[in-house]
CSV table of C-alpha atoms in Angstrom, one decimal:
chain,number,residue,atom,x,y,z
A,1,MET,CA,0.1,0.0,0.0
A,2,ASN,CA,1.5,3.4,-0.9
A,3,LEU,CA,0.8,6.5,1.3
A,4,GLU,CA,-1.5,8.2,-1.3
A,5,SER,CA,-3.9,5.2,-1.3
A,6,ALA,CA,-3.6,5.2,2.5
A,7,LYS,CA,-4.6,8.8,2.6
A,8,HIS,CA,-7.5,8.0,0.4
A,9,THR,CA,-8.6,5.1,2.6
A,10,TRP,CA,-8.2,7.3,5.8
A,11,GLN,CA,-10.3,10.1,4.4
A,12,GLN,CA,-13.1,7.7,3.4
A,13,ILE,CA,-13.8,7.1,7.1
A,14,ASN,CA,-15.4,10.7,7.5
A,15,THR,CA,-18.4,9.7,5.4
A,16,ASP,CA,-18.8,6.2,6.8
A,17,ALA,CA,-18.2,7.1,10.5
A,18,THR,CA,-21.8,7.1,11.7
A,19,ALA,CA,-22.3,3.5,10.2
A,20,GLN,CA,-19.4,2.2,12.2
A,21,LEU,CA,-20.7,3.5,15.6
A,22,PRO,CA,-23.3,1.4,17.6
A,23,PRO,CA,-26.5,3.5,18.2
A,24,ASP,CA,-25.8,4.1,21.8
A,25,GLN,CA,-22.5,5.8,21.0
A,26,LEU,CA,-24.5,8.4,18.9
A,27,GLN,CA,-26.0,9.6,22.1
A,28,VAL,CA,-23.8,12.2,23.8
A,29,ARG,CA,-23.4,11.6,27.5
A,30,TRP,CA,-21.8,14.3,29.6
A,31,SER,CA,-19.6,11.9,31.4
A,32,HIS,CA,-17.3,9.0,30.3
A,33,PRO,CA,-16.7,5.4,31.5
A,34,ALA,CA,-13.4,6.1,33.3
A,35,LEU,CA,-15.1,9.0,35.2
A,36,ASP,CA,-18.1,6.8,36.1
A,37,GLY,CA,-15.8,4.2,37.4
A,38,LEU,CA,-13.8,6.8,39.4
A,39,ARG,CA,-17.0,8.3,40.9
A,40,ARG,CA,-18.1,4.8,42.1
A,41,GLN,CA,-14.6,4.3,43.6
A,42,LEU,CA,-14.6,7.8,45.1
A,43,VAL,CA,-18.0,7.0,46.9
A,44,PHE,CA,-16.8,3.7,48.1
A,45,GLU,CA,-13.5,4.9,49.4
A,46,GLY,CA,-15.1,8.1,51.0
A,47,ALA,CA,-17.7,5.9,52.6
A,48,CYS,CA,-15.0,3.5,54.1
A,49,TRP,CA,-12.9,6.5,55.4
A,50,ILE,CA,-16.0,8.1,56.9
A,51,ILE,CA,-17.0,4.9,58.7
A,52,PHE,CA,-13.5,4.5,60.0
A,53,LEU,CA,-13.4,8.1,61.1
A,54,ALA,CA,-16.7,7.6,62.9
A,55,VAL,CA,-15.7,4.4,64.8
A,56,PHE,CA,-11.9,4.7,65.3
A,57,TYR,CA,-12.2,6.7,68.5
A,58,THR,CA,-14.5,4.3,70.3
A,59,GLY,CA,-13.4,1.1,68.5
A,60,LEU,CA,-9.7,1.8,69.1
A,61,ASP,CA,-9.9,3.2,72.6
A,62,GLY,CA,-9.2,6.7,71.5
A,63,ASP,CA,-10.1,8.0,75.1
A,64,GLN,CA,-7.0,6.1,76.3
A,65,ARG,CA,-4.6,7.6,73.8
A,66,PRO,CA,-2.9,11.0,73.7
A,67,ILE,CA,-5.1,13.6,72.3
A,68,GLY,CA,-2.4,14.7,69.8
A,69,TRP,CA,-2.4,11.3,68.0
A,70,THR,CA,-6.2,11.2,67.9
A,71,VAL,CA,-6.4,14.7,66.3
A,72,ALA,CA,-3.6,13.9,63.9
A,73,LEU,CA,-5.3,10.7,62.7
A,74,ALA,CA,-8.6,12.4,62.3
A,75,LEU,CA,-7.1,15.2,60.3
A,76,GLY,CA,-5.2,12.7,58.1
A,77,LEU,CA,-8.3,10.7,57.3
A,78,LEU,CA,-10.1,14.0,56.4
A,79,LEU,CA,-7.3,15.0,54.2
A,80,LEU,CA,-7.4,11.6,52.5
A,81,ILE,CA,-11.1,12.1,51.7
A,82,ALA,CA,-10.4,15.7,50.3
A,83,HIS,CA,-7.4,14.0,48.3
A,84,ALA,CA,-9.7,11.5,46.9
A,85,VAL,CA,-12.0,14.3,45.6
A,86,ALA,CA,-9.1,16.1,44.2
A,87,GLY,CA,-8.2,12.9,42.2
A,88,TYR,CA,-11.7,12.8,40.8
A,89,ARG,CA,-11.4,16.5,39.7
A,90,LEU,CA,-8.1,15.8,38.1
A,91,ALA,CA,-9.6,13.0,36.0
A,92,ALA,CA,-12.6,15.2,35.1
A,93,ARG,CA,-10.6,18.3,34.4
A,94,PRO,CA,-10.9,19.7,30.8
A,95,ILE,CA,-7.9,18.9,28.8
A,96,GLY,CA,-8.5,21.9,26.5
A,97,ALA,CA,-7.7,22.7,22.8
A,98,GLU,CA,-4.2,24.0,23.3
A,99,PRO,CA,-1.5,22.4,21.2
A,100,VAL,CA,-0.7,18.9,22.1
A,101,ARG,CA,2.9,19.5,23.4
A,102,GLU,CA,1.6,22.2,25.8
A,103,ALA,CA,-1.5,20.1,26.9
A,104,ILE,CA,0.8,17.1,27.8
A,105,SER,CA,3.3,19.2,29.5
A,106,ARG,CA,0.4,20.7,31.6
A,107,GLN,CA,-1.0,17.3,32.2
A,108,ILE,CA,2.3,15.9,33.5
A,109,GLY,CA,2.7,19.0,35.8
A,110,ALA,CA,-0.8,18.4,37.2
A,111,ILE,CA,-0.3,14.6,37.7
A,112,ARG,CA,3.2,15.2,39.3
A,113,SER,CA,1.7,17.7,41.8
A,114,TYR,CA,-1.1,15.3,42.6
A,115,SER,CA,1.1,12.3,42.9
A,116,ARG,CA,3.6,14.1,45.3
A,117,VAL,CA,0.7,15.1,47.6
A,118,SER,CA,-0.7,11.5,47.3
A,119,ILE,CA,2.6,9.9,48.3
A,120,ILE,CA,3.3,12.3,51.1
A,121,LEU,CA,-0.2,12.2,52.4
A,122,ARG,CA,-0.6,8.4,52.4
A,123,THR,CA,2.9,7.8,54.0
A,124,LEU,CA,2.2,10.4,56.8
A,125,THR,CA,-1.3,9.0,57.6
A,126,LEU,CA,0.1,5.5,57.7
A,127,LEU,CA,2.8,6.7,60.0
A,128,ILE,CA,0.3,8.5,62.2
A,129,LEU,CA,-1.9,5.4,62.2
A,130,PHE,CA,1.0,3.3,63.6
A,131,GLY,CA,1.8,6.1,66.1
A,132,PHE,CA,-1.9,6.1,67.3
A,133,LEU,CA,-2.0,2.4,67.6
A,134,LEU,CA,1.3,2.2,69.6
A,135,SER,CA,0.6,5.4,71.6
A,136,ASN,CA,-0.6,3.4,74.7
A,137,VAL,CA,1.9,0.5,74.4
A,138,PRO,CA,3.9,0.6,77.7
A,139,ASP,CA,7.7,0.5,77.6
A,140,LEU,CA,7.7,1.0,73.9
A,141,TRP,CA,11.1,2.7,73.9
A,142,GLN,CA,13.1,-0.2,75.3
A,143,TRP,CA,15.8,-1.9,73.2
A,144,SER,CA,13.8,-5.2,73.3
A,145,ARG,CA,10.9,-3.6,71.3
A,146,PHE,CA,12.9,-1.7,68.7
A,147,TRP,CA,12.0,-4.4,66.2
A,148,VAL,CA,8.5,-2.9,66.2
A,149,ALA,CA,9.9,0.5,65.0
A,150,GLY,CA,12.1,-1.4,62.5
A,151,ALA,CA,9.2,-3.4,61.1
A,152,ILE,CA,7.0,-0.2,60.8
A,153,LEU,CA,9.8,1.7,59.0
A,154,ALA,CA,10.4,-1.2,56.6
A,155,PHE,CA,6.6,-1.5,55.9
A,156,THR,CA,6.4,2.2,55.5
A,157,ALA,CA,9.4,2.2,53.0
A,158,ILE,CA,7.9,-0.6,50.9
A,159,THR,CA,4.6,1.2,50.6
A,160,LEU,CA,6.5,4.4,49.6
A,161,PHE,CA,8.4,2.6,47.0
A,162,VAL,CA,5.3,0.9,45.6
A,163,GLN,CA,3.5,4.2,45.4
A,164,PHE,CA,6.5,5.8,43.7
A,165,ARG,CA,6.7,3.0,41.0
A,166,PHE,CA,2.9,3.2,40.5
A,167,TRP,CA,3.0,6.9,39.7
A,168,ARG,CA,6.2,6.7,37.6
A,169,SER,CA,4.7,3.9,35.5
A,170,ARG,CA,1.6,6.1,35.0
A,171,MET,CA,3.6,9.1,33.9
A,172,ARG,CA,6.1,7.2,31.7
A,173,LYS,CA,4.1,7.1,28.5
A,174,LEU,CA,3.3,10.9,28.8
A,175,LYS,CA,6.9,11.7,29.4
A,176,ASP,CA,8.0,9.6,26.4
A,177,THR,CA,5.5,11.3,24.1
A,178,LEU,CA,6.5,14.8,25.3
A,179,HIS,CA,10.2,13.9,24.9
A,180,ALA,CA,9.5,12.7,21.3
A,181,LEU,CA,7.8,16.0,20.5
A,182,ASP,CA,10.4,18.1,22.3
A,183,VAL,CA,13.5,16.8,20.5
A,184,GLU,CA,14.4,19.2,17.7
A,185,GLU,CA,15.4,17.3,14.6
B,1,MET,CA,-21.7,30.1,25.0
B,2,GLN,CA,-22.4,28.0,22.0
B,3,SER,CA,-25.5,25.8,22.0
B,4,GLU,CA,-25.7,22.1,22.6
B,5,ALA,CA,-27.5,21.7,19.3
B,6,THR,CA,-24.6,23.4,17.4
B,7,PHE,CA,-22.1,21.2,19.2
B,8,LEU,CA,-23.9,18.1,18.4
B,9,HIS,CA,-24.3,19.1,14.8
B,10,HIS,CA,-20.5,19.7,14.5
B,11,LEU,CA,-19.8,16.5,16.3
B,12,ARG,CA,-22.0,14.3,14.0
B,13,GLN,CA,-20.2,16.0,10.9
B,14,HIS,CA,-16.8,15.0,12.2
B,15,ARG,CA,-17.5,11.9,14.0
B,16,GLY,CA,-15.0,10.1,11.8
B,17,ILE,CA,-12.1,11.8,13.6
B,18,LEU,CA,-13.1,10.3,16.9
B,19,VAL,CA,-13.3,6.8,15.2
B,20,LYS,CA,-9.8,7.4,13.7
B,21,VAL,CA,-8.1,8.7,16.8
B,22,SER,CA,-9.7,5.9,18.9
B,23,ARG,CA,-8.5,3.2,16.4
B,24,ILE,CA,-4.8,4.4,16.5
B,25,TYR,CA,-4.7,4.7,20.3
B,26,ALA,CA,-6.8,1.7,21.6
B,27,ASP,CA,-6.3,-1.9,20.6
B,28,ARG,CA,-9.7,-3.3,21.8
B,29,THR,CA,-13.2,-2.3,20.7
B,30,GLU,CA,-14.4,-1.5,24.3
B,31,ASP,CA,-11.4,0.7,24.8
B,32,ARG,CA,-12.1,2.5,21.6
B,33,LEU,CA,-15.6,3.2,22.6
B,34,ASP,CA,-14.5,4.4,26.0
B,35,LEU,CA,-12.0,6.7,24.3
B,36,GLN,CA,-14.6,8.0,22.0
B,37,GLN,CA,-16.8,8.9,24.9
B,38,GLU,CA,-13.9,10.5,26.8
B,39,ILE,CA,-13.1,12.5,23.7
B,40,THR,CA,-16.8,13.6,23.5
B,41,TYR,CA,-16.8,14.6,27.1
B,42,GLN,CA,-13.6,16.6,26.6
B,43,LEU,CA,-15.0,18.2,23.4
B,44,TRP,CA,-18.0,19.5,25.2
B,45,LYS,CA,-15.9,20.9,28.1
B,46,ALA,CA,-13.7,22.7,25.6
B,47,TYR,CA,-16.4,23.9,23.3
B,48,PRO,CA,-17.1,27.3,24.9
B,49,SER,CA,-13.4,28.2,24.1
B,50,TYR,CA,-13.9,27.4,20.3
B,51,ARG,CA,-13.9,30.7,18.6
B,52,GLY,CA,-13.8,29.5,14.9
B,53,ASP,CA,-10.3,30.8,14.3
B,54,SER,CA,-9.4,27.4,12.8
B,55,ALA,CA,-11.6,24.8,11.1
B,56,PHE,CA,-13.7,22.8,13.5
B,57,SER,CA,-12.0,19.6,12.3
B,58,THR,CA,-8.5,20.9,13.3
B,59,TRP,CA,-9.8,22.0,16.7
B,60,LEU,CA,-11.4,18.6,17.2
B,61,TYR,CA,-8.2,16.9,16.3
B,62,ARG,CA,-6.4,18.9,19.0
B,63,VAL,CA,-8.8,18.1,21.7
B,64,ALA,CA,-9.0,14.4,20.5
B,65,LEU,CA,-5.3,14.0,20.5
B,66,ASN,CA,-4.8,15.7,23.8
B,67,THR,CA,-7.3,13.4,25.3
B,68,ALA,CA,-5.9,10.2,23.8
B,69,LEU,CA,-2.2,11.2,24.6
B,70,GLY,CA,-3.1,12.6,28.0
B,71,ARG,CA,-4.7,9.6,29.4
B,72,PHE,CA,-2.7,8.2,32.3
B,73,ARG,CA,-4.9,5.7,34.0
B,74,ARG,CA,-4.1,2.1,33.2
B,75,ARG,CA,-6.9,0.2,31.2
B,76,THR,CA,-8.0,-2.8,33.1
B,77,LEU,CA,-9.5,-5.9,31.5
B,78,ARG,CA,-13.1,-6.2,32.2
B,79,LEU,CA,-14.1,-9.8,33.0
B,80,PHE,CA,-17.6,-11.1,32.6
B,81,TYR,CA,-19.3,-14.5,32.8
B,82,PRO,CA,-22.3,-14.7,30.5
B,83,THR,CA,-24.7,-17.5,31.3
B,84,THR,CA,-25.4,-18.2,27.5
B,85,LEU,CA,-23.0,-18.7,24.6
B,86,PRO,CA,-22.6,-15.4,22.8
B,87,GLU,CA,-23.7,-15.0,19.1
B,88,PRO,CA,-21.2,-15.6,16.5
B,89,PRO,CA,-19.6,-12.3,15.4
B,90,ALA,CA,-21.2,-10.4,12.6
B,91,PRO,CA,-19.2,-10.7,9.3
B,92,ASN,CA,-16.7,-7.9,9.1
B,93,ASN,CA,-17.6,-5.6,6.2
B,94,GLU,CA,-14.6,-3.3,6.7
B,95,ASP,CA,-12.2,-2.6,4.0
B,96,PRO,CA,-9.2,-4.9,4.7
B,97,ALA,CA,-6.8,-2.1,3.6
B,98,LEU,CA,-8.3,0.1,6.4
B,99,GLU,CA,-7.6,-2.5,9.1
B,100,ARG,CA,-4.1,-3.1,7.7
B,101,LEU,CA,-3.5,0.7,7.8
B,102,PHE,CA,-4.6,1.0,11.5
B,103,THR,CA,-2.8,-2.1,12.6
B,104,ALA,CA,0.4,-0.6,11.0
B,105,ILE,CA,0.0,2.8,12.6
B,106,ARG,CA,-0.7,1.3,16.1
B,107,GLN,CA,2.8,-0.4,15.8
B,108,LEU,CA,4.5,3.2,15.9
B,109,PRO,CA,5.3,5.4,18.9
B,110,ARG,CA,2.3,7.5,20.2
B,111,SER,CA,3.8,10.9,18.9
B,112,ASP,CA,4.3,9.3,15.4
B,113,ARG,CA,0.7,8.1,15.3
B,114,ALA,CA,-0.6,11.8,15.9
B,115,LEU,CA,1.8,13.1,13.1
B,116,LEU,CA,0.5,10.4,10.7
B,117,ALA,CA,-3.1,10.9,11.5
B,118,LEU,CA,-2.8,14.7,10.6
B,119,TYR,CA,-0.7,14.0,7.6
B,120,LEU,CA,-3.3,11.3,6.3
B,121,GLU,CA,-6.0,13.9,7.0
B,122,ASP,CA,-4.1,16.1,4.5
B,123,LEU,CA,-3.1,19.0,6.9
B,124,SER,CA,-0.2,21.1,5.8
B,125,LEU,CA,3.1,21.0,7.8
B,126,LYS,CA,2.2,24.5,9.2
B,127,GLU,CA,-1.2,23.1,10.4
B,128,ILE,CA,0.4,19.9,11.8
B,129,GLY,CA,2.9,22.0,13.7
B,130,GLU,CA,0.1,24.1,15.2
B,131,VAL,CA,-1.8,21.2,16.3
B,132,LEU,CA,1.3,19.5,17.9
B,133,GLY,CA,2.9,22.7,19.2
B,134,ILE,CA,6.1,22.3,17.2
B,135,THR,CA,7.6,24.1,14.3
B,136,ALA,CA,6.6,23.3,10.8
B,137,ASN,CA,10.2,22.5,10.0
B,138,ASN,CA,10.4,20.1,12.9
B,139,ALA,CA,7.1,18.6,11.9
B,140,GLY,CA,8.5,18.0,8.4
B,141,VAL,CA,11.5,16.1,9.7
B,142,LYS,CA,9.5,14.0,12.2
B,143,LEU,CA,6.9,13.3,9.6
B,144,HIS,CA,9.4,12.1,7.0
B,145,ARG,CA,10.7,9.6,9.6
B,146,ALA,CA,7.3,8.5,10.6
B,147,ARG,CA,6.3,8.0,6.9
B,148,THR,CA,9.4,5.9,6.3
B,149,LYS,CA,8.5,3.7,9.3
B,150,LEU,CA,4.9,3.4,8.2
B,151,LYS,CA,5.9,2.5,4.7
B,152,SER,CA,8.3,-0.3,5.8
B,153,ILE,CA,5.5,-1.8,8.0
B,154,LEU,CA,3.0,-1.6,5.2
B,155,ASN,CA,5.4,-3.0,2.6
B,156,PRO,CA,7.9,-5.2,4.4
B,157,SER,CA,9.2,-6.8,1.3
B,158,SER,CA,10.2,-3.5,-0.6
């Protein structure tokens, strides 16, 4: 196939497009499947956090723990809910009609900011949760119990690493495309 | 603010661009339909900013490519367990040359696919550069390479 016939084949699609689309795709919906899925996930996650927020004080003996840890954990959970809402807004944000290079660059910037907040917030909340759970353990700071601190730090480091890899893989394709457009030939 | 009816009219006229962009950036039919829906959503969001400075098709290409290239969430396979056997697929009436062309383009890097889509649409180098945000000269050089790659995939023996 030569490129002139490829052009002809390509441009033929304009006239046949309606026939290639199933009827439900001809109806315009002001949402899209990824956003619908994200909305369901957001409702589920938000509900879980709110339930945890409502029961952790009584369920985990909050009255016997230092008030500082309790407030920090409640704040961390509230910030996680707010962050989940921000994630939905990021997915729903208009991508715009600016040139592709600028749009991808802006998209990478938005995802990078969100991922940084996400990693920091999840790691901090995890550490606060551990702090809260261990806050009324007697004699915690004895040598014989230092393995607990070691295990917590190792677990936190692993979750940090997994989150970092997750976001890096999400951004890789975008960065590769931007790099390919950026290189002057 | 432009009206919804005008938007839908424009969209139906240029629906082919959604089909083409979804076919060069998604391998599976369900993903293509999802991408078309996502592009439609983004077009509606961007529509108030459309001033008519460029052709609607060029503007639509920009939004469609921004949407396809800007996706960052991993697609997941949807599993379902039907209770009855599905009907055999309907005979494919599509031009085999078209399927071959799309398959060949999907083998190229994502930025090359955008360049080739605009080239096959018969846009000038200046227009291609404007859509992608690069100079016409740079678009020309990159397009030359992308065309060579496409030719070698379409005609492996030559």
